[in-house]
PDB file of C-alpha atoms and ligand atoms in Angstrom:
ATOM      1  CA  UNK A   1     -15.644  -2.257  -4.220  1.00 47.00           C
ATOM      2  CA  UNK A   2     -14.954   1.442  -5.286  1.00 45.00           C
ATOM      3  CA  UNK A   3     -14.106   2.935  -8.443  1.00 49.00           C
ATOM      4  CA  UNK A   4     -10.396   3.590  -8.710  1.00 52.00           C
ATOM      5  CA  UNK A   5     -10.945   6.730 -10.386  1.00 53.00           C
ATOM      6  CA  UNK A   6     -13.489   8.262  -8.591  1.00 52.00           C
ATOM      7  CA  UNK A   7     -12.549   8.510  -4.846  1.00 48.00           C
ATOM      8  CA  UNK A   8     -15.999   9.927  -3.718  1.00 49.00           C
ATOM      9  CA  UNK A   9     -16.757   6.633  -5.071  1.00 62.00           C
ATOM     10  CA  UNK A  10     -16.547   4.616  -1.975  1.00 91.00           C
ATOM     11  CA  UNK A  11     -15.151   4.259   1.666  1.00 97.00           C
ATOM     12  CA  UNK A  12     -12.944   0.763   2.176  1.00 98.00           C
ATOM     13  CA  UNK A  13     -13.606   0.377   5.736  1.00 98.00           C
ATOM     14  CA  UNK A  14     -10.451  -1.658   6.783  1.00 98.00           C
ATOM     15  CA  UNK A  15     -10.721  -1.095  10.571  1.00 98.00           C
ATOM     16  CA  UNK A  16     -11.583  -4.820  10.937  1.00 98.00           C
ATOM     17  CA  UNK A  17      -7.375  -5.590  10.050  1.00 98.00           C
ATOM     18  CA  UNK A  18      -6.842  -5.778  13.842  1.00 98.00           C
ATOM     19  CA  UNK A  19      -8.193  -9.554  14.091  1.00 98.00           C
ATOM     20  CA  UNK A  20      -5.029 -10.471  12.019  1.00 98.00           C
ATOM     21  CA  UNK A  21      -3.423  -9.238  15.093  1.00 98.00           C
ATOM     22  CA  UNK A  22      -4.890  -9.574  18.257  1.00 98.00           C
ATOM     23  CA  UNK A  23      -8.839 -10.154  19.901  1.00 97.00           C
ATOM     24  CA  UNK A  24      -9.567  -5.865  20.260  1.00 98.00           C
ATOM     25  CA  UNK A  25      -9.935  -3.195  17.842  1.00 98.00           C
ATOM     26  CA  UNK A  26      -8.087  -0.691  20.279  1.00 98.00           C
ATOM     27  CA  UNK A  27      -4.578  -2.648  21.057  1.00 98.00           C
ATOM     28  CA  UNK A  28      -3.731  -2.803  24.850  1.00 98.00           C
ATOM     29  CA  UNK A  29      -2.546   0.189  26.841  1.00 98.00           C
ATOM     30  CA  UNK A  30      -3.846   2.304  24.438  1.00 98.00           C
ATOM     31  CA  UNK A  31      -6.427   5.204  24.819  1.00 98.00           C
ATOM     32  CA  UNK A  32      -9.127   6.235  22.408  1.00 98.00           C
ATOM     33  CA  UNK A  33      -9.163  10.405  21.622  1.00 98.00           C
ATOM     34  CA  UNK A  34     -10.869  12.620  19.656  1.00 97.00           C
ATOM     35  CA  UNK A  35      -7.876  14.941  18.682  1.00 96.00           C
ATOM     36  CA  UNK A  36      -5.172  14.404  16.048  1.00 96.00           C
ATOM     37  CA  UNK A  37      -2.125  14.741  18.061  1.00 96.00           C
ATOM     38  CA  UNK A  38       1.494  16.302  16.333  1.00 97.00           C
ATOM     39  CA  UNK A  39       4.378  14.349  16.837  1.00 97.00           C
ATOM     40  CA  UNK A  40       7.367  15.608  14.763  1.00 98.00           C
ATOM     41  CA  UNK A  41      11.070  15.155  15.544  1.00 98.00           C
ATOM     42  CA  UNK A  42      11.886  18.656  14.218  1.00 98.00           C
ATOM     43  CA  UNK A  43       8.996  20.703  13.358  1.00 97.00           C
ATOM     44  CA  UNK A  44       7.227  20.927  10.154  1.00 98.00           C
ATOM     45  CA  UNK A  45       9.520  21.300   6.943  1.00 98.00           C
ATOM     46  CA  UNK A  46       9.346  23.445   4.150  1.00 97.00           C
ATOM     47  CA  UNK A  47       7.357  22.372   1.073  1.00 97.00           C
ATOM     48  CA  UNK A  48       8.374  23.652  -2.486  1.00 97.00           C
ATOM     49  CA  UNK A  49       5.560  22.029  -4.646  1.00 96.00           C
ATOM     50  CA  UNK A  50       7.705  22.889  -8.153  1.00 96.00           C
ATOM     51  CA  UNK A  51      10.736  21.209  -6.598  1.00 97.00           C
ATOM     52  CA  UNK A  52       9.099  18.501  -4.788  1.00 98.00           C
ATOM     53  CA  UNK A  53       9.807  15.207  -6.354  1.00 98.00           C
ATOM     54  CA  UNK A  54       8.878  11.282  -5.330  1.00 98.00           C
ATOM     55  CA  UNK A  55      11.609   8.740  -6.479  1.00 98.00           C
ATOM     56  CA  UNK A  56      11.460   4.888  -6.112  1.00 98.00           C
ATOM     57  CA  UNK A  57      14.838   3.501  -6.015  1.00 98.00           C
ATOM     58  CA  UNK A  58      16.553   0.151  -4.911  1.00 98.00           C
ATOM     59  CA  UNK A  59      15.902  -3.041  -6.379  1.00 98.00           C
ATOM     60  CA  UNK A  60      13.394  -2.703  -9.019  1.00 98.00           C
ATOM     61  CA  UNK A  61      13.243  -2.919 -12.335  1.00 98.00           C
ATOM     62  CA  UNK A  62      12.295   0.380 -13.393  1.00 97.00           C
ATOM     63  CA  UNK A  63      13.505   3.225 -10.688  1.00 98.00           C
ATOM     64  CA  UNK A  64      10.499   5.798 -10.901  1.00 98.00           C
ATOM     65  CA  UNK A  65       9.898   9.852 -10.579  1.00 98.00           C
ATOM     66  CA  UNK A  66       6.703  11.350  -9.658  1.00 98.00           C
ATOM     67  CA  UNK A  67       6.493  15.333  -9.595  1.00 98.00           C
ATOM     68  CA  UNK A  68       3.004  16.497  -7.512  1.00 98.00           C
ATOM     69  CA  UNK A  69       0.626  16.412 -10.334  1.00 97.00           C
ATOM     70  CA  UNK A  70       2.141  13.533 -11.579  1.00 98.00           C
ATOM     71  CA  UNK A  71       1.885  11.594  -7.912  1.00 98.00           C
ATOM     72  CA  UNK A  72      -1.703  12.470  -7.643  1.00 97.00           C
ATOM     73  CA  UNK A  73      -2.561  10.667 -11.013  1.00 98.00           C
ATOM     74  CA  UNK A  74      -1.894   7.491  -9.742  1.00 98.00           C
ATOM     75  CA  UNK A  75      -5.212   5.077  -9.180  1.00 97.00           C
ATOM     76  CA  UNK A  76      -6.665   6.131  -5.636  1.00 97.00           C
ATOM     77  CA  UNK A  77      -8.563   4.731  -3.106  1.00 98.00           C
ATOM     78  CA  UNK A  78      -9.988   5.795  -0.002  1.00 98.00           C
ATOM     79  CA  UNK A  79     -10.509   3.631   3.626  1.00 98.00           C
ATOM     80  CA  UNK A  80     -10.993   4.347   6.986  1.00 98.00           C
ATOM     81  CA  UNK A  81      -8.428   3.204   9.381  1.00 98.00           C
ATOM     82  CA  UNK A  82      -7.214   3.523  13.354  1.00 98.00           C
ATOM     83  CA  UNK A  83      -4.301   5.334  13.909  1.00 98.00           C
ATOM     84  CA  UNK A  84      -2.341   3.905  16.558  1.00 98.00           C
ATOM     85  CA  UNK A  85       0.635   6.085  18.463  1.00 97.00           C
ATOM     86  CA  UNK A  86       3.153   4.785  20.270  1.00 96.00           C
ATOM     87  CA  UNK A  87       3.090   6.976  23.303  1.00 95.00           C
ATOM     88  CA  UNK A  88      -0.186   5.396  23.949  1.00 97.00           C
ATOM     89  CA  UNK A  89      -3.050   7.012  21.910  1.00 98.00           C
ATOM     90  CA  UNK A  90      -5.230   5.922  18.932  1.00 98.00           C
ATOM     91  CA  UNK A  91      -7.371   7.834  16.809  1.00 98.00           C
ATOM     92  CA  UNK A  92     -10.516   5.390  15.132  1.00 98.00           C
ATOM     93  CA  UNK A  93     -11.999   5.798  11.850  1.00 98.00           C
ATOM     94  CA  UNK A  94      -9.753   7.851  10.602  1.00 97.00           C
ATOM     95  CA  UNK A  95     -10.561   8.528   6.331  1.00 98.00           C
ATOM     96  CA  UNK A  96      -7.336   8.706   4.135  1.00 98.00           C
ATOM     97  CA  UNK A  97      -6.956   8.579   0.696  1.00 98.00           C
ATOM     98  CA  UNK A  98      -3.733   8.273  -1.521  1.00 98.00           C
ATOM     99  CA  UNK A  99      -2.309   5.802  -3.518  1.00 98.00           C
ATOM    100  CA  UNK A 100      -1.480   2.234  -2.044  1.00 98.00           C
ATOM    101  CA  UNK A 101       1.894   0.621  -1.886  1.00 98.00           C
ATOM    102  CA  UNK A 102       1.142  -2.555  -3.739  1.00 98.00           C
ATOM    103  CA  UNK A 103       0.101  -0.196  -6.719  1.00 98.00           C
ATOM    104  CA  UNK A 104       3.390   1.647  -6.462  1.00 98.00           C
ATOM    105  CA  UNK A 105       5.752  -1.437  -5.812  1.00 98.00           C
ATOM    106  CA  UNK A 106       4.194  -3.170  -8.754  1.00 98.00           C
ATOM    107  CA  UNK A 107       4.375  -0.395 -11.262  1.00 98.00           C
ATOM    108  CA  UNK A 108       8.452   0.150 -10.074  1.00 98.00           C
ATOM    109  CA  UNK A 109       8.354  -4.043 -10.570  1.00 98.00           C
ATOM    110  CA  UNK A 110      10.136  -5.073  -7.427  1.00 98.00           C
ATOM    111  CA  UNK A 111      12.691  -7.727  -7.626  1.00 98.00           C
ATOM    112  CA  UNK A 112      12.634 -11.137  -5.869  1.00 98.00           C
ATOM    113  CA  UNK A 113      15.905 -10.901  -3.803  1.00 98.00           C
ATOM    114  CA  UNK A 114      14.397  -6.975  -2.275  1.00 98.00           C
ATOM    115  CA  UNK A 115      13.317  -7.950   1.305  1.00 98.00           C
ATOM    116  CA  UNK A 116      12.952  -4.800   3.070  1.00 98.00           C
ATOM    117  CA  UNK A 117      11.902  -1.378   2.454  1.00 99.00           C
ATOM    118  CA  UNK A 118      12.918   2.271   3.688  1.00 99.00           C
ATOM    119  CA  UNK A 119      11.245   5.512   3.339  1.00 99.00           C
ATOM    120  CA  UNK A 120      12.512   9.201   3.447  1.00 98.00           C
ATOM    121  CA  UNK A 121      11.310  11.977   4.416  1.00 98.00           C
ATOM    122  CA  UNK A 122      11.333  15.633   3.625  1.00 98.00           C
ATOM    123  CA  UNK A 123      13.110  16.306   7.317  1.00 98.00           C
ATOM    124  CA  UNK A 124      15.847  13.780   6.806  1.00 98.00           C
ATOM    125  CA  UNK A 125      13.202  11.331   9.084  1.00 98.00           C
ATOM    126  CA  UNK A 126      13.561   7.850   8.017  1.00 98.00           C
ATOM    127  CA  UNK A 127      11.527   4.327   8.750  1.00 98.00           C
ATOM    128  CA  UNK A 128      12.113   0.933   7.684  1.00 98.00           C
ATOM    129  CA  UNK A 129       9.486  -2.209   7.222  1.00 98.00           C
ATOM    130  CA  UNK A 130       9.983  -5.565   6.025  1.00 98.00           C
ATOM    131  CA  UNK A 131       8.711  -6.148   2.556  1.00 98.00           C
ATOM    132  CA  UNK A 132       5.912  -8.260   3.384  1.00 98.00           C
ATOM    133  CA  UNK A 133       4.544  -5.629   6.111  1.00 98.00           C
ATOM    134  CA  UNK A 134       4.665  -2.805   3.212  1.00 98.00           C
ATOM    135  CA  UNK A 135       2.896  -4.816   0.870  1.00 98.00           C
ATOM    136  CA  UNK A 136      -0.563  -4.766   2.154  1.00 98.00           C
ATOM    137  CA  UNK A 137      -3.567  -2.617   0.760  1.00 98.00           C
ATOM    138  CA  UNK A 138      -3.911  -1.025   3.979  1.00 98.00           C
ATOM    139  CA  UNK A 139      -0.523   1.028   3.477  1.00 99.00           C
ATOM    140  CA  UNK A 140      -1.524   4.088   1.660  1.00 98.00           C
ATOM    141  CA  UNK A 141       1.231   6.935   0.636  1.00 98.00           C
ATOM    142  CA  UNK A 142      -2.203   9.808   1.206  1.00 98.00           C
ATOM    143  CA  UNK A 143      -3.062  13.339   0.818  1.00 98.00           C
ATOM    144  CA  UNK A 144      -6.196  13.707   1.947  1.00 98.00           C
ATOM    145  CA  UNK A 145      -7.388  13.313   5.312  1.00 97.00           C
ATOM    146  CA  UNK A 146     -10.979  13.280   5.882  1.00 96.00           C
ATOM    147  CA  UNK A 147     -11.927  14.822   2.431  1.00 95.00           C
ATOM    148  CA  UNK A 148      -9.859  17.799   3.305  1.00 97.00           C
ATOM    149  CA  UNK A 149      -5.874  17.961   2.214  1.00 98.00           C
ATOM    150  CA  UNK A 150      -3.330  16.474   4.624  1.00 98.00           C
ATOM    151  CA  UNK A 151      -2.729  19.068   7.089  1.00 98.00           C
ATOM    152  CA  UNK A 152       1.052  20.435   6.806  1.00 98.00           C
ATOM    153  CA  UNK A 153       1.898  19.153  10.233  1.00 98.00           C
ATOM    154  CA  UNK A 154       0.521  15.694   9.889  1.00 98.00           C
ATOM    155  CA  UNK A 155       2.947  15.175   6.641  1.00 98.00           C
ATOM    156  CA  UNK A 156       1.077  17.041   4.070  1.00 98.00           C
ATOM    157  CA  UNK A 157       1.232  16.998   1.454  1.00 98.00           C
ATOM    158  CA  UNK A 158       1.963  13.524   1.250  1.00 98.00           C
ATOM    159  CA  UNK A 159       2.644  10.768   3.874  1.00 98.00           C
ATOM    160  CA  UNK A 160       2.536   6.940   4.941  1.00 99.00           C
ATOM    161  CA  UNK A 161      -0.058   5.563   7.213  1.00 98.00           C
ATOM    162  CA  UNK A 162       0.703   2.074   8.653  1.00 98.00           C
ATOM    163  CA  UNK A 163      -2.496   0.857  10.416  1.00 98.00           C
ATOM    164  CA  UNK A 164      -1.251  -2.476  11.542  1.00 98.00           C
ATOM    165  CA  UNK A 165       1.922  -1.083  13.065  1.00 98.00           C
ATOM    166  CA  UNK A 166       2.404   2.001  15.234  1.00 98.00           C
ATOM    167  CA  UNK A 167       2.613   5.436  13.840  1.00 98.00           C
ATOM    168  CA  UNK A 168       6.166   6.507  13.741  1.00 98.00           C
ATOM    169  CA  UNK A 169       6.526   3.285  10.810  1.00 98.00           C
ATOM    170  CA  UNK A 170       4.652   6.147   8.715  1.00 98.00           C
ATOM    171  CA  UNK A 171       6.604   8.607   7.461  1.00 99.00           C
ATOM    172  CA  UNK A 172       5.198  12.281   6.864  1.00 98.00           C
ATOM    173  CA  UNK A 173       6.345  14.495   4.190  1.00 98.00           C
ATOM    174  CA  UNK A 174       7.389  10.927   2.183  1.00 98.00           C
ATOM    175  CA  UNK A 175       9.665  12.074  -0.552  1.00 98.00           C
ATOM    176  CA  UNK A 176      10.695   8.670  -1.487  1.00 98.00           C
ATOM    177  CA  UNK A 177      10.957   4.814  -1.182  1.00 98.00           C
ATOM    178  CA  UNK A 178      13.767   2.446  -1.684  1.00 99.00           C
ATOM    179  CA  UNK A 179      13.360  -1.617  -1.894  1.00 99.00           C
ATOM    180  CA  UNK A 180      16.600  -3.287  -0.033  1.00 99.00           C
ATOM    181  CA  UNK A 181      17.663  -6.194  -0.574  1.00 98.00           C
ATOM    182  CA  UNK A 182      19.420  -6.365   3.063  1.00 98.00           C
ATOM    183  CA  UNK A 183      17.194  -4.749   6.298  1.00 98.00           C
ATOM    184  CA  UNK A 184      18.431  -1.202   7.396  1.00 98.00           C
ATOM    185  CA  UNK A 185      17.088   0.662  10.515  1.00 98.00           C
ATOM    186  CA  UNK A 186      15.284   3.879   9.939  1.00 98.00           C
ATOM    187  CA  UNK A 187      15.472   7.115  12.862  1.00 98.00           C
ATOM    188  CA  UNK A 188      13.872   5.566  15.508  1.00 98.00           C
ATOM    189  CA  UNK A 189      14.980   2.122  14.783  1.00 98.00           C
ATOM    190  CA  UNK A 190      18.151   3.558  15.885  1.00 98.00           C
ATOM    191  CA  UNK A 191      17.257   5.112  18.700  1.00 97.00           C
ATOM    192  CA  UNK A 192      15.577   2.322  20.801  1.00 97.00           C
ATOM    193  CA  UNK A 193      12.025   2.031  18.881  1.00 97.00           C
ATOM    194  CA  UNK A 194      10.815  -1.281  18.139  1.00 98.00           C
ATOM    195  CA  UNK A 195      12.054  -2.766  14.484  1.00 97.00           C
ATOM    196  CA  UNK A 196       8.177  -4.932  14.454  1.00 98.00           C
ATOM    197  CA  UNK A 197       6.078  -2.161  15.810  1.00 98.00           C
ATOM    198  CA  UNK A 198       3.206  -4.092  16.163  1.00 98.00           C
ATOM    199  CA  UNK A 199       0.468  -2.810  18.967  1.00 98.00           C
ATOM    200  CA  UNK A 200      -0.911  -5.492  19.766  1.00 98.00           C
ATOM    201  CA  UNK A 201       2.271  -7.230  20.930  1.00 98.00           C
ATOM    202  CA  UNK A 202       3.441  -3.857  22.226  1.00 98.00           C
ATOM    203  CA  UNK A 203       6.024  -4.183  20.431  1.00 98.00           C
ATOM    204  CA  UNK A 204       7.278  -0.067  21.723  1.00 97.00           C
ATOM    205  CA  UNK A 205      10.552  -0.605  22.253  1.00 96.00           C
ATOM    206  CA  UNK A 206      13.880  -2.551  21.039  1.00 91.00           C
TER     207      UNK A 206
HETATM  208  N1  MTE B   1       8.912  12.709   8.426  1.00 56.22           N
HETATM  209  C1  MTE B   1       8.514  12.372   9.645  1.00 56.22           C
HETATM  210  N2  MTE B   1       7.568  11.415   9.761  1.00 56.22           N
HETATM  211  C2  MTE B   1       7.142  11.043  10.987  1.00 56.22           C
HETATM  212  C3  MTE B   1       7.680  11.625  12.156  1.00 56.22           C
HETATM  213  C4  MTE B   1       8.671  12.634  11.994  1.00 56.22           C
HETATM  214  O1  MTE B   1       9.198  13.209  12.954  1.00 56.22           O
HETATM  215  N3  MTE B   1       9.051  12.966  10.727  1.00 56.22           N
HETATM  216  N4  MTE B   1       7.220  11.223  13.379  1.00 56.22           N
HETATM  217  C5  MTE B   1       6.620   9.892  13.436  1.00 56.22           C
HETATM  218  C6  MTE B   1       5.970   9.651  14.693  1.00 56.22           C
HETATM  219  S1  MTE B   1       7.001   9.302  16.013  1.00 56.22           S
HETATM  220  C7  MTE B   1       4.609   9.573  14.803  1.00 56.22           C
HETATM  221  S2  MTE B   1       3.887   9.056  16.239  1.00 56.22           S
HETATM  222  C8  MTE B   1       3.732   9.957  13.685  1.00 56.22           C
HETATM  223  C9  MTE B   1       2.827  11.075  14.160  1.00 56.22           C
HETATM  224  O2  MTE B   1       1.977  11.522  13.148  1.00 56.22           O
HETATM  225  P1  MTE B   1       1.066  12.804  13.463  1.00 56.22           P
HETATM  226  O3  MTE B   1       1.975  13.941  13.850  1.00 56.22           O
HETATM  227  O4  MTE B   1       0.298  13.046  12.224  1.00 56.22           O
HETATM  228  O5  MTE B   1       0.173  12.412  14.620  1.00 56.22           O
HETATM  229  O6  MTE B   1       4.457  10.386  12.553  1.00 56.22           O
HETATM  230  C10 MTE B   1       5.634   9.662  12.303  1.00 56.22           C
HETATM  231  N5  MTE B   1       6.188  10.083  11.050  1.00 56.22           N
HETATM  232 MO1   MO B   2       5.664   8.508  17.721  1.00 56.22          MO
END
């Protein structure tokens, strides 16, 4: 496999996750495109890079801060995943690279009893995941989309991609992470979204 530290390294191709799930690559009632569709619940926020800060809280040993530099010095990786929307699009062989969640949860040291996991985001958005479903290599906190920077709009600088769920279960403009030791629902879990969020149960709606 790749070189941690050199991201030009190597390409994880990690498409092939959708046999853990179902007997397609593209999950039913979904349609291939091209584009990158925007799907924000209030518009792009503002990004201060000297006041930006990442924080992993909850149940874990060792609650961590990351300022930008800082973030970006973590061991990286790169794969190419499908992006899968919940209004009925997916985008294939998509190239991300960032910093996994396993590598993040284990250097926070996450305690046995923590069971679920929330995120937050820079415009108050917020999605929940069960442990487990966080803890896979295919969960990437990224910044760089196709060897370019994470566009602002798609959660640049720094976001969650979920391959094996639908979209809206990664946040954009991630500021943060906290390991629960009782499930909570994020925005959309609140409003009707599916808690699971897997496509190829369609798994849309609560
Ligand atoms: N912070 C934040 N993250 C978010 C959202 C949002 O409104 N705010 N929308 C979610 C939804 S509903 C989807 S489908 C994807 C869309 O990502 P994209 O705009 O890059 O296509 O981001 C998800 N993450
Ligand atoms: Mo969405």
């Amino acid at each position: 496999m790749s070189d941690a530290d050199d991201p030009t390294e190597g390409v994880a191709d990690v498409t092939g996750l959708y046999r853990e799930f179902g007997d397609e690559r593209l999950p039913p009632s979904q349609t291939k495109t091209e584009k990158f569709p925007v799907l924000s619940k209030s518009g792009t926020p503002d990004w201060d890079p000297d006041e930006w800060e990442f924080r992993v809280t909850g149940a874990v040993d060792e609650a961590l801060t990351f300022d930008w530099d800082e973030f970006r010095e973590l061991p990286t990786v790169t794969q190419r995943q499908d992006f899968h929307c919940v209004t009925g699009w997916s985008k294939l062989d998509v190239e991300f690279t960032g910093v996994t969640f396993p590598e993040l949860a284990d250097l926070a040291g996450v305690h046995a009893r923590a069971e679920h996991v929330m995120f937050y985001a820079l415009d108050d958005y917020t999605t929940d995941l069960p442990l487990e479903d966080c803890m896979r290599e295919e969960v990437l906190f990224t910044w760089e989309y196709d060897g370019e920077p994470l566009p602002r709009k798609h959660g640049g600088p720094l976001r969650v991609v979920t391959p094996h769920k639908y979209a809206y279960k990664g946040a954009k403009w991630v500021t943060g992470v906290e390991f629960l030791t009782e499930s909570q629902r994020g925005y959309w879990e609140k409003r009707g979204y599916s808690r699971t969020a897997d496509p190829w149960k369609e798994d849309r709606y609560s």
